Coordinates of C-alpha atoms in Angstrom, one line a residue:
Chain H
M1 CA 17.2 -4.9 12.1
R2 CA 17.5 -1.3 11.0
R3 CA 14.3 -2.3 9.0
V4 CA 12.4 -3.3 12.1
A5 CA 13.5 -0.4 14.2
A6 CA 12.2 1.8 11.4
I7 CA 8.9 -0.1 11.2
Y8 CA 9.1 0.3 15.1
R9 CA 9.4 3.9 15.5
R10 CA 6.9 4.9 13.2
E11 CA 3.9 2.2 14.7
L12 CA 5.1 4.2 18.1
L13 CA 4.5 7.6 16.3
S14 CA 1.4 6.7 14.8
Y15 CA 0.0 5.3 18.6
F16 CA 0.9 8.8 19.4
T17 CA -0.7 11.0 16.9
S18 CA -3.8 8.7 16.9
P19 CA -7.1 9.7 18.2
V20 CA -7.9 5.9 19.1
A21 CA -4.7 5.4 21.4
Y22 CA -5.4 8.4 23.3
I23 CA -9.0 7.0 23.6
I24 CA -8.2 3.6 25.5
L25 CA -5.0 5.8 27.6
F26 CA -8.0 7.9 28.7
V27 CA -10.2 4.4 29.2
F28 CA -7.5 2.8 31.1
L29 CA -6.8 5.5 33.3
L30 CA -10.6 5.9 34.1
A31 CA -10.8 2.4 34.8
N32 CA -8.3 1.9 36.8
G33 CA -8.5 5.4 38.7
V34 CA -11.9 4.3 39.8
T35 CA -11.1 0.6 40.8
F36 CA -8.5 1.7 42.8
Y37 CA -10.4 4.5 44.2
F38 CA -13.2 1.9 45.1
F39 CA -10.6 -0.9 46.6
I40 CA -8.9 1.1 48.6
N41 CA -12.3 2.4 50.2
A42 CA -13.7 -1.2 50.2
F43 CA -11.1 -3.0 52.2
Q44 CA -9.6 0.1 54.2
G45 CA -5.7 -0.7 53.6
R46 CA -6.2 -4.5 53.5
I47 CA -3.3 -4.3 51.2
D48 CA -3.6 -8.1 49.7
D49 CA -7.5 -7.8 49.2
I50 CA -6.9 -4.4 47.2
L51 CA -3.7 -5.9 45.2
R52 CA -6.0 -9.4 44.7
S53 CA -9.0 -7.3 43.3
L54 CA -6.8 -4.6 41.0
Y55 CA -5.0 -7.5 39.2
G56 CA -8.0 -9.6 39.1
G57 CA -11.0 -8.4 39.1
I58 CA -13.2 -8.3 36.2
V59 CA -11.8 -4.8 34.9
F60 CA -8.6 -6.2 35.0
W61 CA -9.3 -9.0 33.1
F62 CA -11.3 -6.8 30.4
L63 CA -8.4 -4.2 30.3
I64 CA -6.1 -7.4 29.4
L65 CA -8.4 -9.2 26.8
L66 CA -9.9 -6.2 25.3
I67 CA -7.4 -3.6 25.3
P68 CA -4.8 -5.3 22.6
P69 CA -6.8 -6.0 19.8
L70 CA -7.8 -2.3 19.8
L71 CA -4.1 -1.5 19.9
T72 CA -3.3 -4.3 17.2
M73 CA -6.7 -3.9 14.7
R74 CA -5.0 -1.0 12.6
A75 CA -1.7 -2.6 12.2
F76 CA -1.9 -4.5 8.8
S77 CA -5.7 -3.7 8.1
E78 CA -5.1 0.2 7.7
E79 CA -2.2 -0.5 5.7
K80 CA -3.9 -2.7 3.4
R81 CA -7.0 -0.5 3.0
S82 CA -5.5 2.7 2.3
G83 CA -2.7 0.9 0.1
T84 CA 0.6 1.8 2.2
Y85 CA 0.8 -2.1 2.8
E86 CA 1.6 -2.1 -1.3
L87 CA 4.4 0.7 -0.7
L88 CA 5.9 -1.1 2.4
V89 CA 6.3 -4.4 0.4
T90 CA 8.1 -2.9 -2.5
T91 CA 10.7 -1.9 -0.5
G92 CA 11.7 -5.5 -0.1
I93 CA 11.2 -5.8 3.6
S94 CA 10.7 -9.3 5.1
D95 CA 7.2 -9.8 6.4
T96 CA 9.3 -11.7 9.6
A97 CA 10.8 -7.7 9.5
L98 CA 7.7 -6.2 9.4
V99 CA 5.3 -8.4 11.6
A100 CA 8.2 -7.7 14.5
G101 CA 8.7 -4.2 14.5
K102 CA 4.7 -4.1 14.8
F103 CA 4.3 -6.7 17.3
L104 CA 7.1 -5.2 19.7
A105 CA 5.2 -1.2 19.0
S106 CA 2.0 -2.6 20.1
W107 CA 3.7 -4.6 23.2
T108 CA 5.7 -1.2 23.8
Y109 CA 2.7 1.1 23.9
F110 CA 0.8 -2.0 25.6
M111 CA 3.5 -1.9 28.6
F112 CA 3.3 1.7 28.6
L113 CA -0.3 1.7 29.7
W114 CA 0.5 -1.0 32.3
G115 CA 2.9 1.3 33.4
T116 CA 0.5 4.1 34.0
L117 CA -0.4 1.7 37.1
W118 CA 2.7 2.7 39.0
P119 CA 2.2 6.0 40.3
F120 CA -1.1 4.3 42.2
L121 CA 1.0 1.8 43.4
W122 CA 3.6 4.6 44.7
M123 CA 0.6 5.9 46.3
L124 CA -0.3 2.5 48.3
E125 CA 3.2 3.1 49.9
S126 CA 1.2 5.6 52.4
V127 CA -1.6 3.8 53.6
A128 CA -0.2 0.4 53.4
N129 CA 2.9 -1.5 53.2
P130 CA 2.6 -3.4 49.4
E131 CA 5.0 -6.2 48.7
W132 CA 6.7 -5.1 45.7
G133 CA 7.8 -8.5 44.8
V134 CA 4.4 -9.4 44.3
L135 CA 3.7 -6.2 42.4
I136 CA 6.7 -6.7 40.2
A137 CA 5.4 -10.6 39.7
F138 CA 2.2 -8.7 38.9
H139 CA 3.4 -7.2 35.9
F140 CA 5.7 -9.4 34.9
G141 CA 2.5 -11.7 34.1
I142 CA 1.1 -8.8 32.3
A143 CA 3.9 -8.4 30.0
L144 CA 4.1 -12.1 29.4
I145 CA 0.2 -12.2 28.4
G146 CA 0.5 -8.9 26.4
L147 CA 2.8 -10.9 23.8
V148 CA 0.5 -13.3 23.8
F149 CA -2.8 -10.9 22.7
C150 CA -0.3 -8.6 21.1
A151 CA 0.3 -11.4 18.7
V152 CA -3.2 -13.0 18.6
G153 CA -4.3 -9.2 17.4
L154 CA -1.7 -8.6 14.9
F155 CA -2.4 -11.7 13.4
A156 CA -5.6 -11.4 13.4
S157 CA -5.2 -8.1 11.6
T158 CA -3.2 -9.4 8.9
L159 CA -6.6 -11.1 7.9
T160 CA -9.1 -8.8 7.0
Q161 CA -8.5 -4.9 5.8
N162 CA -11.9 -4.3 8.1
Q163 CA -10.6 -2.8 11.3
L164 CA -13.4 -3.4 13.7
A165 CA -13.5 -7.3 12.0
S166 CA -9.9 -7.6 13.0
A167 CA -10.4 -6.7 16.6
S168 CA -13.5 -9.0 16.9
V169 CA -11.4 -11.7 15.8
A170 CA -8.7 -11.4 18.2
M171 CA -11.1 -10.6 21.2
V172 CA -12.9 -14.1 20.4
L173 CA -9.3 -15.9 20.3
N174 CA -8.3 -13.6 23.2
L175 CA -11.3 -15.0 24.8
L176 CA -10.8 -18.3 23.7
V177 CA -7.7 -18.3 25.6
F178 CA -9.0 -16.6 28.7
F179 CA -11.7 -19.3 28.9
M180 CA -8.9 -22.1 29.0
S181 CA -9.4 -21.9 32.6
Y182 CA -13.2 -22.6 33.1
F183 CA -12.8 -26.2 31.3
R184 CA -11.3 -27.1 34.3
S185 CA -15.3 -27.6 36.1
F186 CA -15.6 -30.4 33.7
F187 CA -12.4 -32.5 35.3
Q188 CA -11.7 -34.2 38.3
P189 CA -9.3 -33.4 40.8
G190 CA -6.5 -35.4 40.0
D191 CA -7.2 -36.1 36.0
L192 CA -4.2 -35.1 33.8
A193 CA -6.6 -32.7 31.3
L194 CA -6.7 -30.6 34.9
R195 CA -3.4 -30.2 35.0
Y196 CA -3.0 -29.5 31.4
F197 CA -5.7 -26.9 31.7
D198 CA -4.1 -25.6 35.0
Y199 CA -0.6 -25.3 33.0
V200 CA -2.2 -23.1 30.2
S201 CA -4.9 -20.8 31.7
P202 CA -4.0 -17.2 32.6
A203 CA -6.4 -16.7 35.0
Y204 CA -5.2 -19.7 37.4
H205 CA -1.8 -18.5 36.8
F206 CA -2.6 -15.1 37.7
V207 CA -4.7 -16.2 41.1
N208 CA -2.4 -18.9 41.8
D209 CA 1.5 -17.9 41.1
F210 CA 1.9 -14.3 40.5
A211 CA -0.7 -12.9 43.4
N212 CA 2.3 -15.0 45.6
G213 CA 5.1 -13.6 43.7
V214 CA 6.4 -16.6 41.8
I215 CA 7.7 -15.9 38.9
D216 CA 8.2 -19.1 37.1
I217 CA 10.3 -19.5 34.3
R218 CA 7.7 -22.3 33.0
Y219 CA 5.5 -19.6 32.0
V220 CA 7.9 -17.7 30.5
V221 CA 8.4 -20.7 28.0
L222 CA 4.2 -20.9 27.9
Y223 CA 3.7 -17.5 26.8
G224 CA 6.8 -17.2 25.0
S225 CA 6.3 -19.8 22.6
F226 CA 2.4 -19.2 22.4
S227 CA 3.0 -15.7 21.4
L228 CA 5.7 -16.9 18.9
A229 CA 3.2 -19.7 17.4
F230 CA 0.9 -16.5 16.7
L231 CA 3.6 -14.5 14.8
F232 CA 4.8 -17.3 12.9
V233 CA 1.3 -17.4 11.4
A234 CA 1.0 -13.6 11.1
V235 CA 3.9 -13.9 8.8
K236 CA 2.7 -16.8 6.9
A237 CA -1.0 -15.3 6.7
L238 CA 0.7 -12.6 5.2
E239 CA 2.9 -14.3 2.8
W240 CA 0.0 -16.5 1.8
R241 CA -2.5 -13.4 1.4
R242 CA 0.7 -12.8 -1.5
W243 CA 0.4 -15.3 -3.6
W244 CA -3.3 -15.8 -3.5
Chain Q
M1 CA 15.0 -3.0 -18.7
I2 CA 12.2 -4.7 -18.9
E3 CA 11.1 -7.9 -20.1
V4 CA 7.9 -9.5 -19.8
R5 CA 7.2 -13.5 -21.4
D6 CA 3.5 -14.6 -22.4
L7 CA 2.4 -13.3 -18.4
W8 CA -0.8 -14.2 -17.1
R9 CA -2.6 -12.8 -14.6
H10 CA -6.0 -14.6 -12.7
Y11 CA -8.0 -12.6 -10.3
G12 CA -10.4 -16.0 -9.4
R13 CA -12.3 -16.2 -12.4
T14 CA -11.4 -13.2 -14.3
T15 CA -8.6 -13.3 -16.5
A16 CA -6.9 -9.6 -16.1
L17 CA -3.6 -10.3 -18.4
K18 CA -3.7 -13.0 -21.2
G19 CA -0.2 -13.6 -22.3
I20 CA 1.2 -10.2 -23.0
N21 CA 4.7 -9.7 -23.9
F22 CA 6.6 -6.6 -23.8
R23 CA 10.4 -5.3 -23.8
V24 CA 11.2 -2.1 -22.6
G25 CA 15.6 -1.3 -23.4
Q26 CA 17.5 0.3 -21.1
G27 CA 17.1 4.0 -20.5
T28 CA 13.8 4.1 -22.5
I29 CA 10.7 5.7 -21.6
A30 CA 7.7 3.7 -22.1
G31 CA 4.5 4.8 -21.9
F32 CA 1.8 2.1 -21.2
L33 CA -2.0 3.1 -22.1
G34 CA -5.3 1.7 -22.0
P35 CA -8.7 2.0 -20.8
N36 CA -9.7 1.3 -16.9
G37 CA -9.2 -2.5 -16.2
A38 CA -7.2 -2.9 -19.1
G39 CA -4.6 -4.7 -17.3
K40 CA -2.1 -1.8 -16.7
S41 CA -1.9 -1.9 -12.9
T42 CA -2.1 -5.3 -12.7
T43 CA 0.9 -5.6 -14.8
M44 CA 2.8 -2.7 -13.0
K45 CA 2.2 -4.7 -9.6
I46 CA 3.7 -7.5 -11.0
L47 CA 6.6 -6.0 -11.8
T48 CA 7.0 -4.6 -8.8
T49 CA 6.7 -8.2 -7.3
F50 CA 3.9 -7.0 -5.3
L51 CA 1.7 -9.7 -7.0
P52 CA 2.4 -12.8 -8.5
P53 CA 2.2 -13.7 -12.0
S54 CA -0.3 -16.7 -12.6
R55 CA 2.1 -18.1 -15.6
G56 CA 5.1 -16.5 -17.4
D57 CA 7.4 -14.6 -16.4
A58 CA 9.2 -11.1 -15.6
T59 CA 12.6 -9.9 -16.0
V60 CA 13.4 -6.3 -14.4
A61 CA 17.2 -5.4 -14.2
G62 CA 18.4 -9.0 -14.9
H63 CA 16.1 -10.3 -12.0
D64 CA 13.2 -12.7 -12.4
V65 CA 10.1 -11.2 -10.3
A66 CA 8.8 -13.9 -8.7
K67 CA 12.2 -15.9 -8.2
E68 CA 14.4 -12.7 -6.7
P69 CA 11.8 -10.2 -5.6
R70 CA 14.0 -8.8 -2.8
A71 CA 17.1 -8.2 -5.8
V72 CA 13.6 -6.8 -8.2
C73 CA 12.8 -4.3 -4.8
A74 CA 16.5 -2.8 -4.8
K75 CA 16.4 -1.8 -8.2
V76 CA 12.8 -0.7 -8.9
G77 CA 11.2 2.5 -7.5
Y78 CA 7.5 2.7 -7.6
L79 CA 4.8 4.9 -7.5
P80 CA 1.5 3.4 -7.0
E81 CA -1.7 4.7 -8.5
S82 CA -3.4 7.5 -5.9
M83 CA 0.1 7.8 -4.2
P84 CA -1.2 6.0 -0.5
I85 CA 0.5 8.1 2.3
Y86 CA 0.5 7.9 6.3
P87 CA -1.1 11.0 7.2
E88 CA 0.6 11.7 10.5
L89 CA 3.9 12.0 8.9
R90 CA 6.0 14.9 7.9
V91 CA 7.4 14.8 5.0
N92 CA 11.1 14.4 5.6
E93 CA 10.3 12.6 8.2
Y94 CA 8.4 10.3 5.6
L95 CA 11.3 10.3 3.3
R96 CA 14.0 9.4 5.9
H97 CA 11.5 6.0 7.1
R98 CA 11.4 5.0 3.6
A99 CA 14.9 5.6 3.1
V100 CA 16.0 3.1 5.6
L101 CA 13.8 0.7 4.7
K102 CA 15.1 1.1 1.2
G103 CA 18.4 -0.1 3.3
L104 CA 20.0 2.8 3.1
R105 CA 22.7 3.6 5.8
G106 CA 23.7 6.6 8.0
R107 CA 24.8 9.5 6.3
E108 CA 23.4 8.6 2.8
V109 CA 19.6 8.7 4.2
K110 CA 20.2 12.4 5.2
S111 CA 21.9 12.9 1.4
R112 CA 19.3 10.8 -0.8
V113 CA 16.6 12.5 1.0
E114 CA 17.8 16.2 0.0
S115 CA 18.8 15.0 -3.5
V116 CA 15.1 13.7 -4.1
M117 CA 13.4 16.9 -2.3
D118 CA 15.3 18.9 -4.5
E119 CA 14.9 17.1 -7.3
C120 CA 10.8 16.8 -7.0
S121 CA 10.8 20.5 -5.8
I122 CA 9.3 19.4 -2.4
A123 CA 11.9 21.2 -0.5
D124 CA 9.6 24.1 0.7
V125 CA 7.2 21.6 2.5
E126 CA 9.5 19.0 4.0
R127 CA 8.0 19.8 7.7
K128 CA 4.1 20.0 6.6
L129 CA 2.4 16.8 7.3
L130 CA 1.1 14.4 4.5
G131 CA -1.9 14.5 5.5
A132 CA -2.4 18.0 4.9
L133 CA -0.9 18.1 1.8
S134 CA -2.6 18.5 -1.7
K135 CA -2.6 16.1 -4.5
G136 CA -0.2 17.5 -6.6
Y137 CA 2.1 17.5 -3.6
R138 CA 1.3 14.5 -2.4
Q139 CA 2.4 13.5 -5.8
R140 CA 5.8 14.5 -5.9
V141 CA 6.1 13.0 -2.3
G142 CA 5.7 9.9 -4.4
L143 CA 7.8 10.5 -6.8
A144 CA 10.8 11.2 -5.0
D145 CA 10.1 8.2 -2.5
A146 CA 10.4 6.1 -5.7
L147 CA 13.5 7.9 -6.7
L148 CA 15.1 7.7 -3.5
A149 CA 17.1 4.4 -3.2
D150 CA 18.5 5.8 -6.9
P151 CA 16.8 3.4 -8.6
E152 CA 17.7 1.6 -11.9
V153 CA 13.8 1.1 -13.2
L154 CA 10.8 3.3 -12.2
I155 CA 7.6 2.4 -12.4
L156 CA 5.2 4.9 -12.3
D157 CA 1.9 4.2 -12.1
E158 CA -0.3 7.3 -13.5
P159 CA 2.2 9.8 -12.0
T160 CA 0.5 13.1 -13.2
S161 CA -3.1 12.3 -12.2
G162 CA -4.4 15.1 -10.2
L163 CA -2.0 17.6 -11.2
D164 CA -2.3 21.1 -12.3
P165 CA -1.0 21.9 -16.2
R166 CA 1.9 23.5 -14.7
Q167 CA 2.7 20.6 -12.2
V168 CA 1.9 17.9 -14.9
S169 CA 4.5 20.0 -17.5
E170 CA 7.4 19.8 -14.0
V171 CA 7.1 16.4 -13.5
R172 CA 7.2 15.7 -17.4
R173 CA 10.5 17.6 -17.3
L174 CA 11.9 16.0 -14.3
I175 CA 10.5 12.3 -16.5
D176 CA 11.9 13.4 -19.3
G177 CA 15.4 13.9 -17.4
F178 CA 15.4 10.4 -16.6
R179 CA 15.8 9.4 -20.4
G180 CA 18.8 7.4 -21.4
K181 CA 20.0 7.1 -17.1
R182 CA 17.1 5.0 -16.1
T183 CA 14.5 2.4 -17.9
V184 CA 10.8 3.8 -16.9
L185 CA 7.5 2.1 -17.5
L186 CA 5.0 4.8 -16.8
S187 CA 1.2 4.4 -17.2
S188 CA -1.3 7.1 -18.0
H189 CA -4.9 8.8 -19.3
I190 CA -3.1 11.2 -21.1
L191 CA -2.0 10.7 -24.5
G192 CA -0.5 13.8 -25.2
E193 CA 1.9 13.4 -21.9
V194 CA 2.6 9.9 -23.5
E195 CA 3.2 11.4 -27.1
Q196 CA 5.7 13.7 -26.0
V197 CA 7.7 12.0 -23.0
C198 CA 7.8 8.7 -24.4
D199 CA 10.6 7.0 -26.8
R200 CA 7.9 3.7 -26.9
V201 CA 4.1 3.3 -26.4
I202 CA 2.3 0.1 -25.7
I203 CA -1.7 0.0 -25.7
V204 CA -3.0 -3.0 -23.7
A205 CA -7.0 -3.6 -23.7
D206 CA -8.6 -6.5 -22.7
G207 CA -5.6 -7.8 -21.5
E208 CA -4.1 -8.3 -24.3
I209 CA -1.3 -5.9 -26.1
R210 CA -2.8 -4.3 -29.3
V211 CA -0.2 -1.7 -29.8
D212 CA 3.2 -1.6 -29.1
S213 CA 5.2 0.5 -31.1
T214 CA 8.3 3.1 -31.1
R215 CA 8.1 6.7 -31.8
A216 CA 9.8 6.7 -35.0
K217 CA 6.9 4.0 -36.1
W218 CA 4.2 5.7 -34.9
T219 CA 5.1 9.0 -36.1
E220 CA 5.7 7.1 -39.7
Q221 CA 2.2 5.5 -38.7
L222 CA 0.6 9.0 -38.1
Q223 CA 1.6 10.6 -40.9
G224 CA 0.4 8.0 -42.7
A225 CA -3.4 8.7 -41.1
S226 CA -3.0 12.4 -42.0
R227 CA -5.1 13.8 -44.5
L228 CA -6.2 16.9 -45.7
R229 CA -10.1 18.3 -45.5
V230 CA -11.4 20.1 -48.1
V231 CA -14.9 21.9 -48.1
L232 CA -16.6 23.3 -50.7
D233 CA -20.1 25.4 -51.2
N234 CA -22.5 23.5 -53.0
A235 CA -19.7 21.3 -54.7
P236 CA -20.7 20.3 -58.2
S237 CA -20.7 16.5 -59.1
D238 CA -17.2 16.2 -60.8
V239 CA -15.3 17.4 -57.9
H240 CA -14.1 13.7 -56.4
E241 CA -13.0 12.6 -60.0
V242 CA -11.3 16.1 -60.4
L243 CA -9.7 16.0 -56.9
S244 CA -8.7 12.5 -57.9
R245 CA -7.0 12.9 -60.5
L246 CA -4.9 16.0 -59.0
K247 CA -1.2 14.8 -59.1
G248 CA -0.6 13.5 -55.6
A249 CA -3.8 12.7 -54.1
D250 CA -3.1 8.9 -53.2
Q251 CA -7.0 8.5 -51.5
V252 CA -10.2 10.5 -52.0
E253 CA -13.2 10.2 -49.7
C254 CA -16.1 12.5 -49.6
D255 CA -19.4 13.3 -47.4
G256 CA -21.5 15.6 -48.9
S257 CA -19.8 18.7 -49.8
T258 CA -16.9 17.4 -47.9
F259 CA -13.8 15.6 -48.9
W260 CA -10.9 14.2 -47.3
L261 CA -7.7 13.4 -49.1
R262 CA -4.3 11.4 -48.3
S263 CA -1.3 12.5 -49.6
D264 CA 2.6 12.0 -48.4
R265 CA 2.4 15.5 -50.0
D266 CA 1.2 18.9 -48.9
L267 CA -1.7 19.9 -51.3
R268 CA -2.9 23.3 -50.3
G269 CA -1.6 25.2 -52.9
A270 CA -2.4 23.1 -55.6
I271 CA -5.7 22.6 -54.0
Y272 CA -6.2 26.7 -53.5
D273 CA -5.3 27.0 -57.7
L274 CA -7.6 24.1 -58.2
C275 CA -10.3 26.2 -56.8
V276 CA -9.9 29.6 -58.5
K277 CA -9.6 28.1 -61.8
K278 CA -12.9 26.3 -61.4
R279 CA -14.6 28.7 -59.6
W280 CA -15.7 26.6 -56.8
S281 CA -16.0 28.8 -54.0
L282 CA -13.7 27.3 -50.9
L283 CA -14.9 27.4 -47.5
E284 CA -12.7 25.3 -45.4
L285 CA -9.1 23.7 -46.4
A286 CA -7.4 22.1 -43.3
P287 CA -5.1 19.8 -42.0
E288 CA -6.1 17.0 -40.0
I289 CA -3.2 15.6 -38.1
A290 CA -3.9 12.2 -36.8
T291 CA -2.8 11.8 -32.8
L292 CA -2.2 9.5 -30.8
E293 CA -6.0 9.3 -29.6
S294 CA -6.6 7.9 -33.0
L295 CA -4.3 5.3 -32.8
F296 CA -5.0 4.4 -29.1
L297 CA -9.0 4.7 -30.2
E298 CA -8.4 2.3 -32.9
A299 CA -6.3 -0.2 -30.9
T300 CA -9.3 -0.2 -28.3
R301 CA -12.5 0.4 -30.0
D302 CA -13.4 -3.5 -31.0
R303 CA -14.5 -4.6 -27.4
E304 CA -15.7 -3.0 -24.7
P305 CA -13.6 -3.2 -21.0
V306 CA -14.5 -6.4 -19.3
L307 CA -13.0 -6.0 -16.3
E308 CA -14.1 -3.1 -14.0
D309 CA -11.1 -1.3 -12.1
A310 CA -12.4 -1.7 -8.8
V311 CA -12.4 -5.8 -9.0
E312 CA -9.0 -5.1 -9.9
E313 CA -8.0 -3.2 -7.5
Q314 CA -9.7 -5.1 -4.5
S315 CA -8.4 -8.5 -5.4
A316 CA -5.0 -6.7 -5.8
T317 CA -4.9 -5.5 -2.3
G318 CA -5.5 -8.7 -0.8
G319 CA -9.1 -10.1 -1.8
A320 CA -12.2 -10.8 0.3
A321 CA -12.3 -9.0 3.7

């Protein structure tokens, strides 16, 4: 545990001392600020529409899908490229502790980014009456999906020494997860497969449940097990690389 | 103690180690020499559990590197080649981070960090960012890191590379102080360094061990290889014969007017007297002392190293990206 904490601390510190993280923060704030301004003007205080666009629009998904890979691309790639990985491994730390520390750090930074939205929402209070339950549900959804995408990103980062390659692999995997909802159109209503895709597609969850303020334990299980699966594969990838 | 038995390592089709055997006893400082790509770093990476051996086994401080890697890690301090760092951390932050990773706790962390900083004389830069340090300081931070957990065995991959002569002698003094307390395996390109510090020298080339010798043995070997050079002006034809008949001269070689004598005693006085007597004009009379370098060149001469350093490094850090 102390080792996980040590990795976590260093990793977070490296986010706050690296230019990449600040660029991400800048882009994030800019994108959300602009959309917020635009939707406030466009929907003239119709709070439901504002929220639906803010938490389901193209900018939202763009940020959800593309930011985690940028946060995790360095995680193992950079350590392997610079050789610090060798130093890390020879302290006797377990691969699981290593992955856990880095995963928690990337997720924390991801949540920090989304936390910057709260001042915007607080301002909404003066124009309309946002339903805080819905907002909390949205952020709960973001936290859950962040777990999955950070785990995917970490896994991608164990595969290569090249940060760009790592980010690309993670983005492709994320898009696959996201576009699962589009497979719906292949099926008739009532098909078992349709129900399956509804169960696992994040876009569907955001539009139908989180937007209505529903926090379902099934999502915790789904996203939780998804992320655990990817973390497990990441640990195995590290082990396999060592025995190669 | 380090014990290596019939150790093999393949990288794909290349064979980096071809069944090497050696043993470094408790408290001994051993020098690991060899041309680039000879298998030094590979061996060290196996001993620190970073790489698994393809075949054979290695024991460090009583634990098998493949079967009990954690136990080995706990007893080994490792300084990798060209000391990789996190540029954004300060020296003391980095060492504290490393101390926690190595399993130190609470007050121990603080006291060990302070003591290794003193030992490696880096206390004056403790607040500096690692990325801003000179190569010499960086290397010493690496050495401090290796010493953090008070390890029984130290594995140092080129500990003095990139240091200026004063720093080299400081590091050498530091390593010298480990004698009898820690088992040290250090690789180096600087033969003089190995000659001064090490009790034992192991020369590898092409994945095989060419020389494995203790200080006493190699000193004797080198003494046997030392000779006296005599240069005469217009040497008459009988010089070779006369010199050979000189009492104590074991072997005389000649090349034009230059002669080399091997002997187990000092013949300089006798040769001078001889020259005066024979009215030869003596231009030069000098002992040629064999060094470890000649031993090294001899051991590594016959075949060119096959492995490129780059191949070794790339495969070692995880292979095809």
